[in-house]
């Protein structure tokens, strides 16, 4: 029987130096953390799926370029659905500067309707967002675990987030289900600077035979 379950490591890029609340909580270590993520991915032989906001692509174009240069996938981080049409036009231009084009986008909350605006629906093939959702014409990949940013802001320790993520990996393998794990390099730089906790989670997936895939790879027949 062909296995349908997989683990996607979704890497959200949204760091800019002038974001005072996030900088106060998590610091300015995102660029260094991305380099560590690339090193970890090379060591484990996995492919990351990065999603970058417009502001992050403008502030640090070297980060998406580095991810693409090592064969990882890049799509769009939609921060404000109410402004999605105008921001998507900007995203197309920004990603075009890297020689890339989006096939999907990620969201911090479910999309507020049952369909995407026509300019997005014409281009995008999938959406990664919290909880189960159905959108016309696109594949929806649910995020059912807490992101590292949400967990830390909610008072969880890095250890507690790691243990919860490992439990989700074991459950996905047992049920042959897809699992998207969401991390932000800025958060990892503060609470898991050597990526020891994240490595535990990824090695758990290998131990329970849960394959690594990006969401783009999951679209392929």
Short mmCIF file of N, CA and C in Angstrom, two decimals, residues 59-202:
data_model
loop_
_atom_site.label_atom_id
_atom_site.label_comp_id
_atom_site.label_asym_id
_atom_site.label_seq_id
_atom_site.Cartn_x
_atom_site.Cartn_y
_atom_site.Cartn_z
N UNK A 59 13.03 43.01 2.72
CA UNK A 59 14.05 43.33 3.72
C UNK A 59 15.27 42.43 3.61
N UNK A 60 15.04 41.13 3.35
CA UNK A 60 16.14 40.17 3.32
C UNK A 60 16.02 39.23 2.13
N UNK A 61 16.20 39.74 0.92
CA UNK A 61 16.07 38.87 -0.27
C UNK A 61 17.08 37.74 -0.29
N UNK A 62 18.19 37.87 0.44
CA UNK A 62 19.20 36.81 0.45
C UNK A 62 18.67 35.51 1.07
N UNK A 63 17.68 35.61 1.97
CA UNK A 63 17.19 34.40 2.63
C UNK A 63 16.38 33.52 1.67
N UNK A 64 15.34 34.05 0.99
CA UNK A 64 14.66 33.19 0.01
C UNK A 64 15.59 32.74 -1.11
N UNK A 65 16.52 33.60 -1.50
CA UNK A 65 17.48 33.20 -2.54
C UNK A 65 18.31 32.00 -2.09
N UNK A 66 18.75 32.02 -0.83
CA UNK A 66 19.56 30.91 -0.31
C UNK A 66 18.75 29.62 -0.27
N UNK A 67 17.48 29.71 0.16
CA UNK A 67 16.63 28.51 0.20
C UNK A 67 16.40 27.95 -1.19
N UNK A 68 16.06 28.81 -2.13
CA UNK A 68 15.86 28.35 -3.50
C UNK A 68 17.14 27.79 -4.09
N UNK A 69 18.26 28.41 -3.76
CA UNK A 69 19.54 27.97 -4.31
C UNK A 69 19.94 26.58 -3.87
N UNK A 70 19.40 26.12 -2.72
CA UNK A 70 19.70 24.78 -2.24
C UNK A 70 18.57 23.80 -2.53
N UNK A 71 17.64 24.20 -3.39
CA UNK A 71 16.62 23.26 -3.85
C UNK A 71 15.38 23.16 -3.00
N UNK A 72 15.18 24.09 -2.08
CA UNK A 72 13.98 24.08 -1.26
C UNK A 72 12.86 24.83 -1.97
N UNK A 73 11.64 24.68 -1.47
CA UNK A 73 10.49 25.29 -2.11
C UNK A 73 10.15 26.62 -1.45
N UNK A 74 9.62 27.54 -2.24
CA UNK A 74 9.24 28.86 -1.73
C UNK A 74 7.87 29.24 -2.25
N UNK A 75 7.01 29.65 -1.32
CA UNK A 75 5.70 30.18 -1.67
C UNK A 75 5.41 31.41 -0.82
N UNK A 76 4.17 31.88 -0.88
CA UNK A 76 3.83 33.20 -0.34
C UNK A 76 3.19 33.11 1.03
N UNK A 77 3.64 33.95 1.95
CA UNK A 77 3.04 34.12 3.27
C UNK A 77 2.08 35.31 3.18
N UNK A 78 0.78 35.04 3.19
CA UNK A 78 -0.25 36.07 3.10
C UNK A 78 -0.58 36.56 4.51
N UNK A 79 -0.14 37.77 4.85
CA UNK A 79 -0.33 38.27 6.21
C UNK A 79 -1.73 38.85 6.42
N UNK A 80 -2.30 39.47 5.40
CA UNK A 80 -3.58 40.16 5.56
C UNK A 80 -4.52 39.77 4.43
N UNK A 81 -5.38 38.77 4.66
CA UNK A 81 -6.31 38.34 3.61
C UNK A 81 -7.16 39.47 3.04
N UNK A 82 -7.50 40.45 3.88
CA UNK A 82 -8.34 41.55 3.40
C UNK A 82 -7.62 42.42 2.36
N UNK A 83 -6.29 42.30 2.28
CA UNK A 83 -5.52 43.04 1.29
C UNK A 83 -4.82 42.09 0.31
N UNK A 84 -5.35 40.88 0.21
CA UNK A 84 -4.64 39.83 -0.53
C UNK A 84 -4.43 40.17 -2.00
N UNK A 85 -5.41 40.76 -2.65
CA UNK A 85 -5.28 40.99 -4.09
C UNK A 85 -4.13 41.94 -4.41
N UNK A 86 -4.06 43.07 -3.70
CA UNK A 86 -2.98 44.03 -3.97
C UNK A 86 -1.63 43.48 -3.51
N UNK A 87 -1.60 42.78 -2.39
CA UNK A 87 -0.34 42.23 -1.89
C UNK A 87 0.15 41.08 -2.78
N UNK A 88 -0.79 40.35 -3.36
CA UNK A 88 -0.39 39.23 -4.22
C UNK A 88 0.30 39.74 -5.48
N UNK A 89 -0.17 40.83 -6.02
CA UNK A 89 0.49 41.42 -7.19
C UNK A 89 1.93 41.78 -6.85
N UNK A 90 2.15 42.33 -5.65
CA UNK A 90 3.51 42.64 -5.22
C UNK A 90 4.33 41.38 -5.03
N UNK A 91 3.70 40.34 -4.47
CA UNK A 91 4.41 39.08 -4.24
C UNK A 91 4.88 38.47 -5.55
N UNK A 92 4.05 38.53 -6.58
CA UNK A 92 4.46 38.00 -7.89
C UNK A 92 5.71 38.71 -8.40
N UNK A 93 5.75 40.02 -8.22
CA UNK A 93 6.93 40.77 -8.66
C UNK A 93 8.16 40.41 -7.83
N UNK A 94 7.98 40.33 -6.51
CA UNK A 94 9.11 40.04 -5.63
C UNK A 94 9.67 38.64 -5.89
N UNK A 95 8.78 37.65 -6.02
CA UNK A 95 9.26 36.29 -6.29
C UNK A 95 9.84 36.18 -7.68
N UNK A 96 9.30 36.96 -8.60
CA UNK A 96 9.86 36.96 -9.95
C UNK A 96 11.30 37.41 -9.97
N UNK A 97 11.67 38.29 -9.02
CA UNK A 97 13.07 38.72 -8.94
C UNK A 97 14.01 37.55 -8.61
N UNK A 98 13.46 36.50 -7.97
CA UNK A 98 14.26 35.30 -7.65
C UNK A 98 14.13 34.24 -8.73
N UNK A 99 13.38 34.53 -9.80
CA UNK A 99 13.13 33.52 -10.81
C UNK A 99 12.14 32.48 -10.35
N UNK A 100 11.26 32.87 -9.41
CA UNK A 100 10.29 31.92 -8.84
C UNK A 100 8.88 32.46 -9.02
N UNK A 101 7.91 31.58 -8.88
CA UNK A 101 6.50 31.99 -8.90
C UNK A 101 5.75 31.14 -7.91
N UNK A 102 4.77 31.72 -7.20
CA UNK A 102 4.06 30.97 -6.17
C UNK A 102 3.08 29.96 -6.74
N UNK A 103 3.01 28.81 -6.09
CA UNK A 103 1.95 27.84 -6.36
C UNK A 103 0.95 27.79 -5.22
N UNK A 104 1.33 28.34 -4.07
CA UNK A 104 0.46 28.29 -2.91
C UNK A 104 0.78 29.43 -1.96
N UNK A 105 -0.01 29.49 -0.89
CA UNK A 105 0.22 30.49 0.15
C UNK A 105 -0.11 29.90 1.50
N UNK A 106 0.46 30.51 2.54
CA UNK A 106 0.12 30.11 3.90
C UNK A 106 -0.57 31.27 4.60
N UNK A 107 -1.35 30.92 5.62
CA UNK A 107 -2.13 31.87 6.39
C UNK A 107 -1.98 31.59 7.87
N UNK A 108 -2.18 32.62 8.69
CA UNK A 108 -2.14 32.44 10.14
C UNK A 108 -3.51 32.05 10.69
N UNK A 109 -4.56 32.23 9.90
CA UNK A 109 -5.93 31.88 10.31
C UNK A 109 -6.65 31.38 9.06
N UNK A 110 -7.76 30.66 9.23
CA UNK A 110 -8.49 30.19 8.04
C UNK A 110 -8.89 31.33 7.12
N UNK A 111 -8.96 31.04 5.82
CA UNK A 111 -9.41 32.04 4.86
C UNK A 111 -10.86 32.41 5.18
N UNK A 112 -11.21 33.70 5.12
CA UNK A 112 -12.52 34.12 5.63
C UNK A 112 -13.72 33.83 4.73
N UNK A 113 -13.56 33.12 3.62
CA UNK A 113 -14.69 32.76 2.77
C UNK A 113 -14.42 31.38 2.17
N UNK A 114 -15.29 30.93 1.26
CA UNK A 114 -15.12 29.60 0.68
C UNK A 114 -14.42 29.63 -0.67
N UNK A 115 -13.90 30.78 -1.06
CA UNK A 115 -13.22 30.88 -2.35
C UNK A 115 -12.17 31.99 -2.29
N UNK A 116 -11.13 31.84 -3.10
CA UNK A 116 -10.11 32.87 -3.21
C UNK A 116 -10.52 33.91 -4.24
N UNK A 117 -10.04 35.16 -4.12
CA UNK A 117 -10.28 36.14 -5.18
C UNK A 117 -9.72 35.63 -6.51
N UNK A 118 -10.35 36.06 -7.58
CA UNK A 118 -10.00 35.53 -8.90
C UNK A 118 -8.51 35.64 -9.24
N UNK A 119 -7.84 36.77 -8.95
CA UNK A 119 -6.40 36.83 -9.29
C UNK A 119 -5.58 35.75 -8.58
N UNK A 120 -5.94 35.40 -7.35
CA UNK A 120 -5.22 34.35 -6.62
C UNK A 120 -5.63 32.98 -7.13
N UNK A 121 -6.95 32.78 -7.34
CA UNK A 121 -7.43 31.47 -7.77
C UNK A 121 -6.88 31.08 -9.14
N UNK A 122 -6.56 32.08 -9.95
CA UNK A 122 -6.02 31.81 -11.28
C UNK A 122 -4.61 31.25 -11.22
N UNK A 123 -3.88 31.53 -10.13
CA UNK A 123 -2.47 31.16 -10.03
C UNK A 123 -2.23 30.06 -9.01
N UNK A 124 -2.88 30.15 -7.86
CA UNK A 124 -2.54 29.28 -6.73
C UNK A 124 -3.23 27.92 -6.83
N UNK A 125 -2.51 26.90 -6.34
CA UNK A 125 -3.04 25.54 -6.35
C UNK A 125 -3.27 24.98 -4.95
N UNK A 126 -2.73 25.64 -3.92
CA UNK A 126 -2.95 25.13 -2.57
C UNK A 126 -2.85 26.25 -1.54
N UNK A 127 -3.41 25.96 -0.36
CA UNK A 127 -3.36 26.88 0.78
C UNK A 127 -3.00 26.06 2.02
N UNK A 128 -2.08 26.59 2.83
CA UNK A 128 -1.72 26.00 4.11
C UNK A 128 -2.23 26.92 5.20
N UNK A 129 -3.17 26.42 6.03
CA UNK A 129 -3.81 27.27 7.03
C UNK A 129 -4.28 26.43 8.21
N UNK A 130 -4.52 27.07 9.36
CA UNK A 130 -4.97 26.32 10.53
C UNK A 130 -6.32 25.65 10.31
N UNK A 131 -6.45 24.44 10.83
CA UNK A 131 -7.73 23.76 10.86
C UNK A 131 -8.22 23.27 9.52
N UNK A 132 -9.26 22.45 9.52
CA UNK A 132 -9.83 21.97 8.26
C UNK A 132 -10.56 23.09 7.54
N UNK A 133 -10.39 23.16 6.24
CA UNK A 133 -11.05 24.19 5.44
C UNK A 133 -11.19 23.68 4.02
N UNK A 134 -12.26 24.09 3.37
CA UNK A 134 -12.49 23.76 1.97
C UNK A 134 -12.58 25.05 1.17
N UNK A 135 -11.76 25.14 0.14
CA UNK A 135 -11.79 26.29 -0.75
C UNK A 135 -11.96 25.80 -2.19
N UNK A 136 -12.77 26.47 -2.94
CA UNK A 136 -13.05 26.04 -4.32
C UNK A 136 -11.79 26.13 -5.17
N UNK A 137 -11.48 25.01 -5.82
CA UNK A 137 -10.43 25.03 -6.82
C UNK A 137 -9.01 24.89 -6.34
N UNK A 138 -8.79 24.83 -5.02
CA UNK A 138 -7.43 24.70 -4.50
C UNK A 138 -7.39 23.60 -3.44
N UNK A 139 -6.23 22.98 -3.30
CA UNK A 139 -6.03 21.97 -2.25
C UNK A 139 -5.74 22.67 -0.93
N UNK A 140 -6.37 22.24 0.12
CA UNK A 140 -6.16 22.82 1.45
C UNK A 140 -5.38 21.84 2.31
N UNK A 141 -4.23 22.29 2.82
CA UNK A 141 -3.42 21.49 3.74
C UNK A 141 -3.60 22.06 5.15
N UNK A 142 -4.23 21.32 6.05
CA UNK A 142 -4.50 21.87 7.38
C UNK A 142 -3.25 21.89 8.27
N UNK A 143 -3.17 22.91 9.10
CA UNK A 143 -2.16 22.96 10.16
C UNK A 143 -2.89 22.71 11.47
N UNK A 144 -2.61 21.57 12.09
CA UNK A 144 -3.36 21.15 13.26
C UNK A 144 -2.55 21.20 14.55
N UNK A 145 -1.28 21.59 14.45
CA UNK A 145 -0.46 21.75 15.65
C UNK A 145 -0.14 23.23 15.83
N UNK A 146 0.26 23.59 17.04
CA UNK A 146 0.59 24.99 17.31
C UNK A 146 1.95 25.31 16.69
N UNK A 147 2.04 26.47 16.07
CA UNK A 147 3.33 26.90 15.57
C UNK A 147 4.25 27.19 16.75
N UNK A 148 5.57 27.21 16.49
CA UNK A 148 6.48 27.50 17.59
C UNK A 148 6.22 28.90 18.16
N UNK A 149 5.89 29.84 17.30
CA UNK A 149 5.61 31.21 17.75
C UNK A 149 4.39 31.24 18.67
N UNK A 150 3.31 30.58 18.26
CA UNK A 150 2.10 30.54 19.10
C UNK A 150 2.37 29.83 20.42
N UNK A 151 3.13 28.74 20.36
CA UNK A 151 3.40 27.97 21.57
C UNK A 151 4.20 28.78 22.58
N UNK A 152 5.27 29.42 22.12
CA UNK A 152 6.10 30.20 23.02
C UNK A 152 5.33 31.40 23.56
N UNK A 153 4.58 32.07 22.70
CA UNK A 153 3.78 33.20 23.16
C UNK A 153 2.68 32.75 24.13
N UNK A 154 2.25 31.50 24.01
CA UNK A 154 1.24 30.98 24.90
C UNK A 154 1.80 30.44 26.21
N UNK A 155 3.11 30.54 26.41
CA UNK A 155 3.72 30.14 27.67
C UNK A 155 4.36 28.78 27.68
N UNK A 156 4.34 28.04 26.55
CA UNK A 156 4.99 26.74 26.51
C UNK A 156 6.51 26.90 26.44
N UNK A 157 7.20 25.96 27.01
CA UNK A 157 8.65 25.92 26.87
C UNK A 157 9.01 25.26 25.54
N UNK A 158 10.25 25.44 25.12
CA UNK A 158 10.71 24.76 23.91
C UNK A 158 10.60 23.25 24.07
N UNK A 159 10.86 22.76 25.28
CA UNK A 159 10.76 21.32 25.54
C UNK A 159 9.32 20.83 25.37
N UNK A 160 8.36 21.60 25.89
CA UNK A 160 6.96 21.19 25.79
C UNK A 160 6.50 21.21 24.34
N UNK A 161 6.92 22.23 23.57
CA UNK A 161 6.55 22.28 22.15
C UNK A 161 7.15 21.10 21.41
N UNK A 162 8.39 20.77 21.73
CA UNK A 162 9.06 19.64 21.07
C UNK A 162 8.33 18.33 21.37
N UNK A 163 7.98 18.10 22.62
CA UNK A 163 7.29 16.86 22.99
C UNK A 163 5.93 16.77 22.31
N UNK A 164 5.21 17.90 22.24
CA UNK A 164 3.91 17.89 21.58
C UNK A 164 4.06 17.62 20.08
N UNK A 165 5.10 18.18 19.49
CA UNK A 165 5.34 17.97 18.05
C UNK A 165 5.72 16.52 17.78
N UNK A 166 6.54 15.92 18.65
CA UNK A 166 6.91 14.52 18.47
C UNK A 166 5.69 13.61 18.60
N UNK A 167 4.80 13.95 19.53
CA UNK A 167 3.56 13.17 19.67
C UNK A 167 2.72 13.28 18.40
N UNK A 168 2.67 14.48 17.81
CA UNK A 168 1.91 14.65 16.56
C UNK A 168 2.53 13.86 15.42
N UNK A 169 3.86 13.79 15.39
CA UNK A 169 4.54 13.00 14.36
C UNK A 169 4.20 11.52 14.52
N UNK A 170 4.25 11.02 15.74
CA UNK A 170 3.91 9.61 15.97
C UNK A 170 2.48 9.31 15.56
N UNK A 171 1.56 10.23 15.89
CA UNK A 171 0.15 10.03 15.54
C UNK A 171 -0.05 10.05 14.03
N UNK A 172 0.63 10.98 13.34
CA UNK A 172 0.50 11.05 11.88
C UNK A 172 1.01 9.77 11.23
N UNK A 173 2.11 9.23 11.75
CA UNK A 173 2.65 7.99 11.19
C UNK A 173 1.70 6.82 11.44
N UNK A 174 1.13 6.75 12.65
CA UNK A 174 0.23 5.65 12.99
C UNK A 174 -1.05 5.70 12.17
N UNK A 175 -1.53 6.91 11.88
CA UNK A 175 -2.78 7.07 11.15
C UNK A 175 -2.56 7.27 9.64
N UNK A 176 -1.29 7.31 9.22
CA UNK A 176 -0.95 7.53 7.82
C UNK A 176 -1.58 8.83 7.32
N UNK A 177 -1.30 9.91 8.06
CA UNK A 177 -1.87 11.22 7.76
C UNK A 177 -0.78 12.23 7.49
N UNK A 178 -1.14 13.30 6.81
CA UNK A 178 -0.19 14.38 6.56
C UNK A 178 -0.10 15.28 7.79
N UNK A 179 1.07 15.85 7.99
CA UNK A 179 1.30 16.73 9.13
C UNK A 179 2.19 17.88 8.67
N UNK A 180 1.74 19.10 8.91
CA UNK A 180 2.55 20.27 8.63
C UNK A 180 3.01 20.88 9.94
N UNK A 181 4.30 20.97 10.11
CA UNK A 181 4.90 21.56 11.31
C UNK A 181 5.43 22.94 10.93
N UNK A 182 5.01 23.97 11.66
CA UNK A 182 5.33 25.35 11.29
C UNK A 182 6.34 25.95 12.26
N UNK A 183 7.44 26.45 11.72
CA UNK A 183 8.45 27.12 12.53
C UNK A 183 8.80 28.46 11.92
N UNK A 184 9.28 29.35 12.77
CA UNK A 184 9.83 30.62 12.32
C UNK A 184 11.30 30.68 12.73
N UNK A 185 12.19 30.95 11.81
CA UNK A 185 13.61 31.02 12.17
C UNK A 185 13.89 32.02 13.28
N UNK A 186 13.18 33.13 13.31
CA UNK A 186 13.38 34.13 14.36
C UNK A 186 13.10 33.54 15.74
N UNK A 187 12.07 32.72 15.83
CA UNK A 187 11.72 32.08 17.10
C UNK A 187 12.74 31.00 17.45
N UNK A 188 13.11 30.20 16.47
CA UNK A 188 14.12 29.17 16.70
C UNK A 188 15.43 29.78 17.19
N UNK A 189 15.81 30.93 16.64
CA UNK A 189 17.07 31.56 17.03
C UNK A 189 17.09 31.89 18.51
N UNK A 190 15.93 32.19 19.07
CA UNK A 190 15.86 32.55 20.49
C UNK A 190 15.73 31.33 21.39
N UNK A 191 14.88 30.37 21.01
CA UNK A 191 14.53 29.28 21.91
C UNK A 191 15.13 27.93 21.53
N UNK A 192 15.67 27.81 20.34
CA UNK A 192 16.32 26.57 19.93
C UNK A 192 17.48 26.91 18.99
N UNK A 193 18.45 27.70 19.47
CA UNK A 193 19.47 28.26 18.57
C UNK A 193 20.32 27.22 17.86
N UNK A 194 20.54 26.06 18.46
CA UNK A 194 21.31 25.01 17.80
C UNK A 194 20.42 24.00 17.08
N UNK A 195 19.12 24.26 17.11
CA UNK A 195 18.11 23.40 16.45
C UNK A 195 18.11 21.98 17.01
N UNK A 196 18.51 21.83 18.26
CA UNK A 196 18.52 20.49 18.86
C UNK A 196 17.10 19.96 19.02
N UNK A 197 16.17 20.82 19.43
CA UNK A 197 14.78 20.38 19.61
C UNK A 197 14.15 20.03 18.26
N UNK A 198 14.37 20.88 17.28
CA UNK A 198 13.81 20.60 15.95
C UNK A 198 14.40 19.33 15.37
N UNK A 199 15.67 19.12 15.57
CA UNK A 199 16.29 17.89 15.08
C UNK A 199 15.62 16.66 15.71
N UNK A 200 15.29 16.73 16.99
CA UNK A 200 14.59 15.62 17.65
C UNK A 200 13.30 15.28 16.92
N UNK A 201 12.54 16.31 16.57
CA UNK A 201 11.25 16.09 15.91
C UNK A 201 11.46 15.46 14.54
N UNK A 202 12.41 15.98 13.78
CA UNK A 202 12.66 15.47 12.44
C UNK A 202 13.22 14.04 12.48
#
